[in-house]
Short mmCIF file of C-alpha atoms in Angstrom, two decimals:
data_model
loop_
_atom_site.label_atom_id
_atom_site.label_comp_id
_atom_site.label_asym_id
_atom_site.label_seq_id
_atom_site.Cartn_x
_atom_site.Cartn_y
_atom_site.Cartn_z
CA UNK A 11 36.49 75.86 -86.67
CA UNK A 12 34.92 76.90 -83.72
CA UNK A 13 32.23 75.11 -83.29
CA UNK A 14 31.69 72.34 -80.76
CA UNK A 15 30.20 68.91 -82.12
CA UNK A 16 28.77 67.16 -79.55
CA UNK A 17 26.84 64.81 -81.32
CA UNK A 18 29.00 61.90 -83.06
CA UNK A 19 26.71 60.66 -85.07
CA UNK A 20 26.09 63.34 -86.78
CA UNK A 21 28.17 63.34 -89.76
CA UNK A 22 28.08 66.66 -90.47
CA UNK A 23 25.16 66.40 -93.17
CA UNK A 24 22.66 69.01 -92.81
CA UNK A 25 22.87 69.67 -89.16
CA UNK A 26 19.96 66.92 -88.14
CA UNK A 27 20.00 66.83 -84.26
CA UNK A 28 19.20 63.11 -83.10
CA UNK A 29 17.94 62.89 -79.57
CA UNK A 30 18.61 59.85 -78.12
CA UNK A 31 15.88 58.08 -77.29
CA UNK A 32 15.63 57.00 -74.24
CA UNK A 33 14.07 53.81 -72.50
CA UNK A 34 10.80 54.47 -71.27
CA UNK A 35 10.44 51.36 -68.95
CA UNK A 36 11.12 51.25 -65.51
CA UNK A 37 12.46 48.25 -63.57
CA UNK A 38 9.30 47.88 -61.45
CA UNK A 39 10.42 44.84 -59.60
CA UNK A 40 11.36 46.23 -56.96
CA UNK A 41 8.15 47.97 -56.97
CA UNK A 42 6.09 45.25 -56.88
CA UNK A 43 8.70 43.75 -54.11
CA UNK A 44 7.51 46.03 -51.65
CA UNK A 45 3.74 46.35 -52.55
CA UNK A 46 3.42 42.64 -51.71
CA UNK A 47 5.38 43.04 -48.62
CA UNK A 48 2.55 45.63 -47.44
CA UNK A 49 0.12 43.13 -48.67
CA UNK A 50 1.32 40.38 -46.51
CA UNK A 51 1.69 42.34 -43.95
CA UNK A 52 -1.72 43.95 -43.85
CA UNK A 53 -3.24 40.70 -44.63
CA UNK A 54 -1.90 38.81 -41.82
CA UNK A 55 -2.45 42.02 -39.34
CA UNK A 56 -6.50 42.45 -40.07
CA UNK A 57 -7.42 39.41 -39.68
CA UNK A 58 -5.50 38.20 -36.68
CA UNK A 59 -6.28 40.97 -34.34
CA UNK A 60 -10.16 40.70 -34.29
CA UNK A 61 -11.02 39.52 -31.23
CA UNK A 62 -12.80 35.98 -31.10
CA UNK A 63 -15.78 36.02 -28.29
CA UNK A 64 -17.82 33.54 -26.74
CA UNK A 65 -20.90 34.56 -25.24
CA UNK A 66 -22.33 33.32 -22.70
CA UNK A 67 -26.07 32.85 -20.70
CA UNK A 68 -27.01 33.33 -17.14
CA UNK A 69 -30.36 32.64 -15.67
CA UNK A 70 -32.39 35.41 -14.46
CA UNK A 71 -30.64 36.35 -10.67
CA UNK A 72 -33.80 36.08 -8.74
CA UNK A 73 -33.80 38.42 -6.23
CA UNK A 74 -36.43 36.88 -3.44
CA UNK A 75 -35.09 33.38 -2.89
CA UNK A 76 -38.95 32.51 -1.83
CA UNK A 77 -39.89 32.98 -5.47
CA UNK A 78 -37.17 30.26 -6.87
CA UNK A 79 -39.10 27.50 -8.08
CA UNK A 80 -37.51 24.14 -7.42
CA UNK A 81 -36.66 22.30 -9.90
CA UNK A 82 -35.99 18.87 -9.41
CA UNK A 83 -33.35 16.83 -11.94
CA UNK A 84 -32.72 13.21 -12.19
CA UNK A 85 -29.05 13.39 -10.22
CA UNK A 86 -28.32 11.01 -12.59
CA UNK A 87 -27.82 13.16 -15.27
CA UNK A 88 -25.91 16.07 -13.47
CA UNK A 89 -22.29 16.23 -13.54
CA UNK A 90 -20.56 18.84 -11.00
CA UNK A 91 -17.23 20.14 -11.95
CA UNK A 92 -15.77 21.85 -9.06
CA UNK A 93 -12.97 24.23 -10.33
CA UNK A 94 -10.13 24.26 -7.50
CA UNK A 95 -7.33 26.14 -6.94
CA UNK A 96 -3.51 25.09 -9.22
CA UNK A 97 -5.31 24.28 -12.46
CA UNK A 98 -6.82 20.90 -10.76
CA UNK A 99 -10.95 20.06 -11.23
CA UNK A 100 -12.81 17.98 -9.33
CA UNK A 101 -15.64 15.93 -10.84
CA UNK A 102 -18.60 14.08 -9.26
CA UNK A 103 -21.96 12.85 -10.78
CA UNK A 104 -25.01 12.64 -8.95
CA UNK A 105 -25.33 13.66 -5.25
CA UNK A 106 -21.92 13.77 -3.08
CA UNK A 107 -23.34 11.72 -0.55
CA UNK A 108 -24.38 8.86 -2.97
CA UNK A 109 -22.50 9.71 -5.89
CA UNK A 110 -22.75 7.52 -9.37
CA UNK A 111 -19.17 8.53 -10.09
CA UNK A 112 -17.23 9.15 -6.68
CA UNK A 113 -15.37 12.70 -6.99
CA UNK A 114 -11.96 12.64 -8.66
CA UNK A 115 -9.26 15.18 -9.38
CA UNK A 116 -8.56 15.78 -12.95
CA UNK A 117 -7.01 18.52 -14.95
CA UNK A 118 -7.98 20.45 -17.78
CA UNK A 119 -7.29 19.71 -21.33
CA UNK A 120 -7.91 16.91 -23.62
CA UNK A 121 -7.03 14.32 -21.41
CA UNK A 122 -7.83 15.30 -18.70
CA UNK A 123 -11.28 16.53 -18.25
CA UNK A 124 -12.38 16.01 -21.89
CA UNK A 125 -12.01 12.51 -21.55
CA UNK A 126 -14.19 12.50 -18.54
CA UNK A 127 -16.71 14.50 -19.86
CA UNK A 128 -17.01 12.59 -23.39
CA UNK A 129 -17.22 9.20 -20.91
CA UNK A 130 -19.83 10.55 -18.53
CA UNK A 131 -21.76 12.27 -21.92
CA UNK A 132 -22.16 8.57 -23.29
CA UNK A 133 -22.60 7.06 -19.37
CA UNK A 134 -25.77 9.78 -19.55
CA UNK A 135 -27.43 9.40 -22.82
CA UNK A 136 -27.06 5.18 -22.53
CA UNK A 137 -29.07 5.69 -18.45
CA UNK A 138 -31.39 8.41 -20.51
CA UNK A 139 -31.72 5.74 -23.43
CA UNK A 140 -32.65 2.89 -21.22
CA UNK A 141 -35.47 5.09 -19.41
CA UNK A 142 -37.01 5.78 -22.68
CA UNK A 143 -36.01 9.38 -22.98
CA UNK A 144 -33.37 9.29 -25.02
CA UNK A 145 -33.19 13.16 -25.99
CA UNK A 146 -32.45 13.89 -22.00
CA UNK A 147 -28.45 14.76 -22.58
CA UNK A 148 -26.11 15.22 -19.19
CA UNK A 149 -26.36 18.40 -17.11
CA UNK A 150 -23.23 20.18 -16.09
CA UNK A 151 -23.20 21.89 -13.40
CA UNK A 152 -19.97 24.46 -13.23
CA UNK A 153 -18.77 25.41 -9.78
CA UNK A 154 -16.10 27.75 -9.85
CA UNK A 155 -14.20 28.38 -6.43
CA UNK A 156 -12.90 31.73 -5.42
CA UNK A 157 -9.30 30.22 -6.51
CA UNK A 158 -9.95 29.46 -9.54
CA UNK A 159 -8.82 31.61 -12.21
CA UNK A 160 -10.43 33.44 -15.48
CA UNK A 161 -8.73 31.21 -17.96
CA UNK A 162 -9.82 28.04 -15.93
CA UNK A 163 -13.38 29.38 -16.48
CA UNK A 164 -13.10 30.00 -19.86
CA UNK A 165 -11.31 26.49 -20.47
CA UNK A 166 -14.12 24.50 -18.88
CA UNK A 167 -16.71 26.92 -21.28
CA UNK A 168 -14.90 25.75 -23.80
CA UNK A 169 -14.80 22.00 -23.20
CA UNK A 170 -18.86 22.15 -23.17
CA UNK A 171 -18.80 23.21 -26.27
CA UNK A 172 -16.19 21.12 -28.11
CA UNK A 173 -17.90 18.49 -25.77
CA UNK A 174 -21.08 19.52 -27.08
CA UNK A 175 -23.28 19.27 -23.83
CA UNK A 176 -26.56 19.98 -24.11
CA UNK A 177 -26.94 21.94 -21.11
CA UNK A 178 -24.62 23.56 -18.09
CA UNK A 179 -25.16 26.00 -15.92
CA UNK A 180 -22.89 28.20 -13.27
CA UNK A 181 -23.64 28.10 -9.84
CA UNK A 182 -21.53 29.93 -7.35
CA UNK A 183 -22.79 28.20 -4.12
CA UNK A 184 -20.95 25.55 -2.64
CA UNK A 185 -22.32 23.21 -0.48
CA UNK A 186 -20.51 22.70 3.02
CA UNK A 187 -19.36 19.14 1.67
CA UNK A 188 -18.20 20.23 -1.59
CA UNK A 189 -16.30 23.39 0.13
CA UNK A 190 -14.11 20.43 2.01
CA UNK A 191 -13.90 18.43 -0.75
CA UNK A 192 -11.82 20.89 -2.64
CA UNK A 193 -10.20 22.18 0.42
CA UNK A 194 -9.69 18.89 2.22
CA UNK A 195 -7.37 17.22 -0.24
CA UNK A 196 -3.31 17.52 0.24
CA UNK A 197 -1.23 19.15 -2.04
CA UNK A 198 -2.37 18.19 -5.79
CA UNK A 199 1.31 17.12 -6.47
CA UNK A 200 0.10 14.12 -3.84
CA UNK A 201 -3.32 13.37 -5.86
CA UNK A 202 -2.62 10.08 -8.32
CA UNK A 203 -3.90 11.21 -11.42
CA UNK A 204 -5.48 8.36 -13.36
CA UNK B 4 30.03 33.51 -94.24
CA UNK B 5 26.48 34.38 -93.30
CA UNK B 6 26.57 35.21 -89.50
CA UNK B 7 23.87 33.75 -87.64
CA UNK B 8 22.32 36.51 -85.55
CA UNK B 9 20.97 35.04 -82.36
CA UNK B 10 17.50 36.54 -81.26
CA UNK B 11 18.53 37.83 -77.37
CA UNK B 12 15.36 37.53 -75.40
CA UNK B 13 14.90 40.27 -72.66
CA UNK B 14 14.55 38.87 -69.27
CA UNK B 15 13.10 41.37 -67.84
CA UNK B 16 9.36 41.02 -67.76
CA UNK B 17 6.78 43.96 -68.01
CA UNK B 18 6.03 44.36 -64.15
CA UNK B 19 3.38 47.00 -65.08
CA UNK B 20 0.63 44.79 -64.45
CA UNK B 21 1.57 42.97 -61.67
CA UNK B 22 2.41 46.54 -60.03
CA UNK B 23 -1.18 47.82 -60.47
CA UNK B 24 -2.59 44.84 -58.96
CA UNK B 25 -0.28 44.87 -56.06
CA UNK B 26 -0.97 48.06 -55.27
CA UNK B 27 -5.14 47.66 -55.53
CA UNK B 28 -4.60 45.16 -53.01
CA UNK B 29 -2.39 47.23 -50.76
CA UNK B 30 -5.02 50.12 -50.99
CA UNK B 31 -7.88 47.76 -50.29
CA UNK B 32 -6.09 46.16 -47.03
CA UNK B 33 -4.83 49.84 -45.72
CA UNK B 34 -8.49 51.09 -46.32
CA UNK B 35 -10.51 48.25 -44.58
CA UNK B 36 -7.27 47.70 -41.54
CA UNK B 37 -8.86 49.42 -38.51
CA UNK B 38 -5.53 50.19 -36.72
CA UNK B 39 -4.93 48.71 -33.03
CA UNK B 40 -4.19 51.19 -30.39
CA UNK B 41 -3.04 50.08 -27.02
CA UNK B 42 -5.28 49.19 -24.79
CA UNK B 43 -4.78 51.05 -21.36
CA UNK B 44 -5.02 48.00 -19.84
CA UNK B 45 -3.40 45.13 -20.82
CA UNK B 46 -4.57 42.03 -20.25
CA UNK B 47 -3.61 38.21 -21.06
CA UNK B 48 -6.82 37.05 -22.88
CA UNK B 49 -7.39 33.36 -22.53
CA UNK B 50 -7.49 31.05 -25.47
CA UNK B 51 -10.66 29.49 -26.51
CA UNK B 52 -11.73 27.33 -29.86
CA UNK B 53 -14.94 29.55 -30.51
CA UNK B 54 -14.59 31.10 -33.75
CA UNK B 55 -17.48 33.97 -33.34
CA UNK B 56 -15.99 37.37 -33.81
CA UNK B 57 -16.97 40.21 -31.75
CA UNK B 58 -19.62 43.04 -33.14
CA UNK B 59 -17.98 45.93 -34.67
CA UNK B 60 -20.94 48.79 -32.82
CA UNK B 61 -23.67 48.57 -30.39
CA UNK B 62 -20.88 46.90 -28.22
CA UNK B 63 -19.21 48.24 -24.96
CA UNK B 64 -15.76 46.27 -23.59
CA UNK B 65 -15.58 45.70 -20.19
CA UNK B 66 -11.72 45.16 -19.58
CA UNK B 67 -11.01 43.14 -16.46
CA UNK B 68 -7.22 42.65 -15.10
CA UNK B 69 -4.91 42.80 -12.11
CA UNK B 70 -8.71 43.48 -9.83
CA UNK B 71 -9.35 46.80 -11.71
CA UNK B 72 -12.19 47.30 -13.97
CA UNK B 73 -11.78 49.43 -17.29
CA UNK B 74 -14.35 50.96 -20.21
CA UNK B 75 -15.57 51.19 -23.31
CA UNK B 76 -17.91 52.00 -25.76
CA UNK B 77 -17.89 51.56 -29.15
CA UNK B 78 -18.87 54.79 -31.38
CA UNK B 79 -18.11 58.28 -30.80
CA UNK B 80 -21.71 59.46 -30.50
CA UNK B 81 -22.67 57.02 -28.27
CA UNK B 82 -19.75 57.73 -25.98
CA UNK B 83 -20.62 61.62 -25.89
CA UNK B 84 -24.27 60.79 -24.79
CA UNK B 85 -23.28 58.49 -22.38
CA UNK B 86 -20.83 61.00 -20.73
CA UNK B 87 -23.65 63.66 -20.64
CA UNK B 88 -25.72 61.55 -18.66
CA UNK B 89 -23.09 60.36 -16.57
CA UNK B 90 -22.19 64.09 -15.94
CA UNK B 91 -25.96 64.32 -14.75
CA UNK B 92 -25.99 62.13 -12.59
CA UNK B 93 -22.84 62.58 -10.76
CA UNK B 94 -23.03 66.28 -11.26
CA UNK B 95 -19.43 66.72 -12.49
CA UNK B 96 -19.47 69.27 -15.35
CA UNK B 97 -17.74 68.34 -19.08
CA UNK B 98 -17.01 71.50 -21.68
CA UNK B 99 -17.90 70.38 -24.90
CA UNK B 100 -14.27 70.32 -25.57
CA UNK B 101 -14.32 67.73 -22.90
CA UNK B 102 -16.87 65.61 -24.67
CA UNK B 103 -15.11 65.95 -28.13
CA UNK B 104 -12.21 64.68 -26.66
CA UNK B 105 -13.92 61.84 -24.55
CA UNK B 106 -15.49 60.82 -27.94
CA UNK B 107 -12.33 59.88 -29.66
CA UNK B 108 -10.67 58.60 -26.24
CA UNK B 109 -10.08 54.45 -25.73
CA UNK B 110 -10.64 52.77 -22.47
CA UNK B 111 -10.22 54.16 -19.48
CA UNK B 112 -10.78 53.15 -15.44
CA UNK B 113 -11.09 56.20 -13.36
CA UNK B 114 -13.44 57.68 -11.13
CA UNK B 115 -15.98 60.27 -12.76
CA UNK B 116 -14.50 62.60 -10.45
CA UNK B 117 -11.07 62.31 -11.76
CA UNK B 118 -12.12 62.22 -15.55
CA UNK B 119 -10.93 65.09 -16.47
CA UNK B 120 -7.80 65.05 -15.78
CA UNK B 121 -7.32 62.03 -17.94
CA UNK B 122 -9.26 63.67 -20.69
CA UNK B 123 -6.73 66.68 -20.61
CA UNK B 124 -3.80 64.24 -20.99
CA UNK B 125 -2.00 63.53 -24.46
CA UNK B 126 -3.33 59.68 -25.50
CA UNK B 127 0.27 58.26 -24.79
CA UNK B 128 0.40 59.99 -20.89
CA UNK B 129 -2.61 58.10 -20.70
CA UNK B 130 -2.03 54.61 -20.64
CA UNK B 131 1.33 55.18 -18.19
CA UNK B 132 -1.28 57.44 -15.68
CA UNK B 133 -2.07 53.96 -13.77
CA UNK B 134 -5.69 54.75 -13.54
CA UNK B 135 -7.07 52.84 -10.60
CA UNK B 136 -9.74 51.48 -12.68
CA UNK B 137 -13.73 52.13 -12.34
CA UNK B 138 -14.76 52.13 -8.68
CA UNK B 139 -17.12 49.19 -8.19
CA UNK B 140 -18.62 48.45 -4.99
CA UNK B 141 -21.37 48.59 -3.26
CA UNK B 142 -21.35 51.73 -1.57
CA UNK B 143 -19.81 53.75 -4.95
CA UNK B 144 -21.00 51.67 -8.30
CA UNK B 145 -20.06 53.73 -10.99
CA UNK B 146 -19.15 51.29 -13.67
CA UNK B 147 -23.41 50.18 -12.67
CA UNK B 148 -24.17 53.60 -13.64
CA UNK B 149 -21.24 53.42 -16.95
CA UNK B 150 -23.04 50.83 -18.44
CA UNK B 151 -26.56 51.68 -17.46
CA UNK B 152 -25.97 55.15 -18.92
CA UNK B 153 -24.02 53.47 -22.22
CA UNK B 154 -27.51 51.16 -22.70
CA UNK B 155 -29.94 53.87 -22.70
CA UNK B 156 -27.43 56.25 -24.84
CA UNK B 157 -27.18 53.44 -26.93
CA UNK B 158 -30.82 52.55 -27.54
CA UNK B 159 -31.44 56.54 -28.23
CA UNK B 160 -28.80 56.90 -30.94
CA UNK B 161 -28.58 53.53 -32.68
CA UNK B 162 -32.16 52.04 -31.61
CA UNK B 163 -30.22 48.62 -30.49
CA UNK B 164 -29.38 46.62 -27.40
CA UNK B 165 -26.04 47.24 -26.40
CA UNK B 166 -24.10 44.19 -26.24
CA UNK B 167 -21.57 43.72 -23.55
CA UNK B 168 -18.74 41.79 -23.92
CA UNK B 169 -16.25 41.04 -20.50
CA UNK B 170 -12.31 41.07 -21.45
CA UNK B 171 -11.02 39.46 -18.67
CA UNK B 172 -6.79 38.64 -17.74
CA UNK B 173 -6.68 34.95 -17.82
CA UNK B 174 -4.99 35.32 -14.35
CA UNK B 175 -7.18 37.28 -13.12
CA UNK B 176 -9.33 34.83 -10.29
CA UNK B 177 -12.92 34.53 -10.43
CA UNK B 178 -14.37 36.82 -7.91
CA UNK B 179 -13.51 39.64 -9.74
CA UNK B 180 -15.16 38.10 -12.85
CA UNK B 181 -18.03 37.66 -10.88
CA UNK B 182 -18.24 40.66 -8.96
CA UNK B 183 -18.24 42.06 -13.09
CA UNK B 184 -21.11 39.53 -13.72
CA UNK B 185 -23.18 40.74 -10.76
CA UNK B 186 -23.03 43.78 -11.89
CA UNK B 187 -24.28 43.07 -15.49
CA UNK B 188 -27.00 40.65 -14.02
CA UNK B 189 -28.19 43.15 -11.77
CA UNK B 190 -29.06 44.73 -14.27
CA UNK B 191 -30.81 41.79 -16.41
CA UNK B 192 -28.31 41.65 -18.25
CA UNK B 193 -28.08 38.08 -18.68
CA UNK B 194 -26.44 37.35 -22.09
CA UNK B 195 -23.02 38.86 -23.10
CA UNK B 196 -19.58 37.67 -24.77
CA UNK B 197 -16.14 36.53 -22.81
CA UNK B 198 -13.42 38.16 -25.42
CA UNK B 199 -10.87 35.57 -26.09
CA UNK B 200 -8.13 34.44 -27.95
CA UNK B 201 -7.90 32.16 -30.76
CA UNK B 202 -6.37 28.41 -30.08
CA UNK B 203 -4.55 27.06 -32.66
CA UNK B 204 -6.02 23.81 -34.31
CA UNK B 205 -2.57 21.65 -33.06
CA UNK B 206 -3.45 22.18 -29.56
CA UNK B 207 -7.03 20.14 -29.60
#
């Protein structure tokens, strides 16, 4: 009379207690929802952030100019990139006196100076194929002027080696012509670009 | 009538699987991650197509942006030695405290003389200090001296050639780069890596 049933399936018979057995799975989705979330996340985070480098040569800074040993080049096969202030390059092969391609302003990128480049690449190796040599590739010669900036540095670095030429070198003296060259132009707005 | 019972299929899928995997992966990725910090000077690195990756030791960063010079050294060991010969030479005394701390520090541009204070500092005051960057010229060369002193504590502890790699601003102009360069080929240092960015494929 006094006793409380609280299980209803019971049925009174022998007083058998049923637990109720309860699910043992777990909705994991949600779970797994997030865990691949971290993934991506990670993922995309480690291998962005390393750093990408390009290294880079100099010569040996001499420090008695007596002991520099000349070394005489076909002019030929040097091209001089003169890196000006506002993004704009001027480019010249051979001497600046006598030059095999008179100086012109060009800008960086693919078609600007790329194009150049690629042209006066093939201009060299068909002169160098002529003489018999044909392994003797162009020589760049990379002048960078105290305007110039960092990235302009690194984007002409670059173009040498998407380019692919053989051999380039930085040089940080400018010749008196070459200083008015890149000074004595008006504003680059002015300069037809071809 | 004979009730046909219809066979309910559970949608729900056993995720236990899938869970463990998930989660190997997410261990893996956390483990290997090396977490960024930032840098206490930040700079703009230029994009370039080069695909090498920069050392993970034997390599000291030579931050360059807005005309002030900043360093670092790779490995804590390395950094500890470096600052005991640095103390030598400029005779400014470190407590070992000094040189635990220094060992676990990031990048930093100050004078030796003013070192301490930035040691003493919590890492976030650090980065808002507006250290004036590593004096530089002629008359007062002490980033010479940084990475002379970071080469030789290099070669003692790890037995390799310290590679130097210059993290320049890509507006920063090209004296200052230079000036940097100098430095590095004065002392015959002739080879070391430009940090830059990565250039997507679409912009060939």
């Amino acid at each position: 009379m006094a006793e409380l049933n609280t299980g209803d399936g019971g049925g009174g018979k022998g007083g058998k207690v049923r637990s109720k057995k309860q699910n043992s799975k777990v909705d994991l989705t949600a779970m797994v929802d997030l865990a691949f979330l971290l993934i991506t996340f990670f993922m995309l985070t480690t291998t962005l952030s390393k750093p990408q480098s390009m290294s880079l040569g100099l010569p040996d800074k001499e420090d008695k100019p007596e002991d520099k040993i000349e070394q005489k080049v076909d002019e030929n096969r040097t091209l001089t990139i003169l890196m000006g202030a506002n993004n704009q390059v001027k480019i010249f092969r051979g001497f600046l006196a006598t030059p095999k391609l008179a100086p012109k302003t060009v800008a960086y990128g693919k078609d600007g100076l790329r194009k150049d480049l690629l042209e006066q690449k093939q201009a060299v190796l068909a002169y160098s194929t002529a003489k018999g040599k044909p392994d003797q590739g162009i020589i760049v010669i990379i002048k960078p002027s105290k305007k110039s900036n960092y990235r302009n540095l690194v984007d002409v670095l670059d173009e040498m080696a998407i380019v692919g030429v053989p051999t380039y070198a930085i040089v940080n003296d400018f010749s008196p012509e070459e200083a008015k060259l890149l000074e004595g132009n008006p504003a680059p707005a002015a300069v037809p670009n071809p | 009538m004979a009730k046909i019972k219809m066979n309910k299929k559970s949608t729900s899928t056993d995720m236990t699987a899938m869970c463990d995997v998930a989660f190997l992966l997410l261990t893996f990725f956390i483990l290997t991650a090396t977490a960024k910090v930032p840098a206490a000077l930040p700079v703009d690195t230029p994009a370039s197509t080069v695909q090498t990756k920069l050392p993970e030791k034997d390599l000291a960063t030579l931050t360059v942006g807005a005309g002030k010079v900043f360093f670092d050294v790779k490995g804590k060991f390395v950094r500890v030695r470096t600052l005991e010969l640095m103390s030598d030479k400029y005779g400014v005394k470190f407590s070992d405290e000094d040189k635990e701390k220094f060992g676990k520090m990031e990048s930093f541009g100050v004078p030796i003389q003013s070192l301490k204070q930035i040691i003493d500092m919590n890492p976030a005051d650090r980065n808002k200090a507006g250290q004036p960057g590593i004096p530089k010229d002629s008359l007062d060369n002490q980033l010479a001296d940084w990475i002379q002193n970071a080469r030789i504590a290099n070669i003692e502890l790890q037995e390799a050639e310290l590679q130097i790699a210059i993290k320049g601003d890509a507006k920063e102009e090209y004296p200052a780069i230079r000036r940097v360069m100098d430095i590095l080929q004065d002392q015959k240092v002739n080879t070391f890596s430009l940090v830059t960015g990565l250039r997507g494929k679409e912009e060939f």
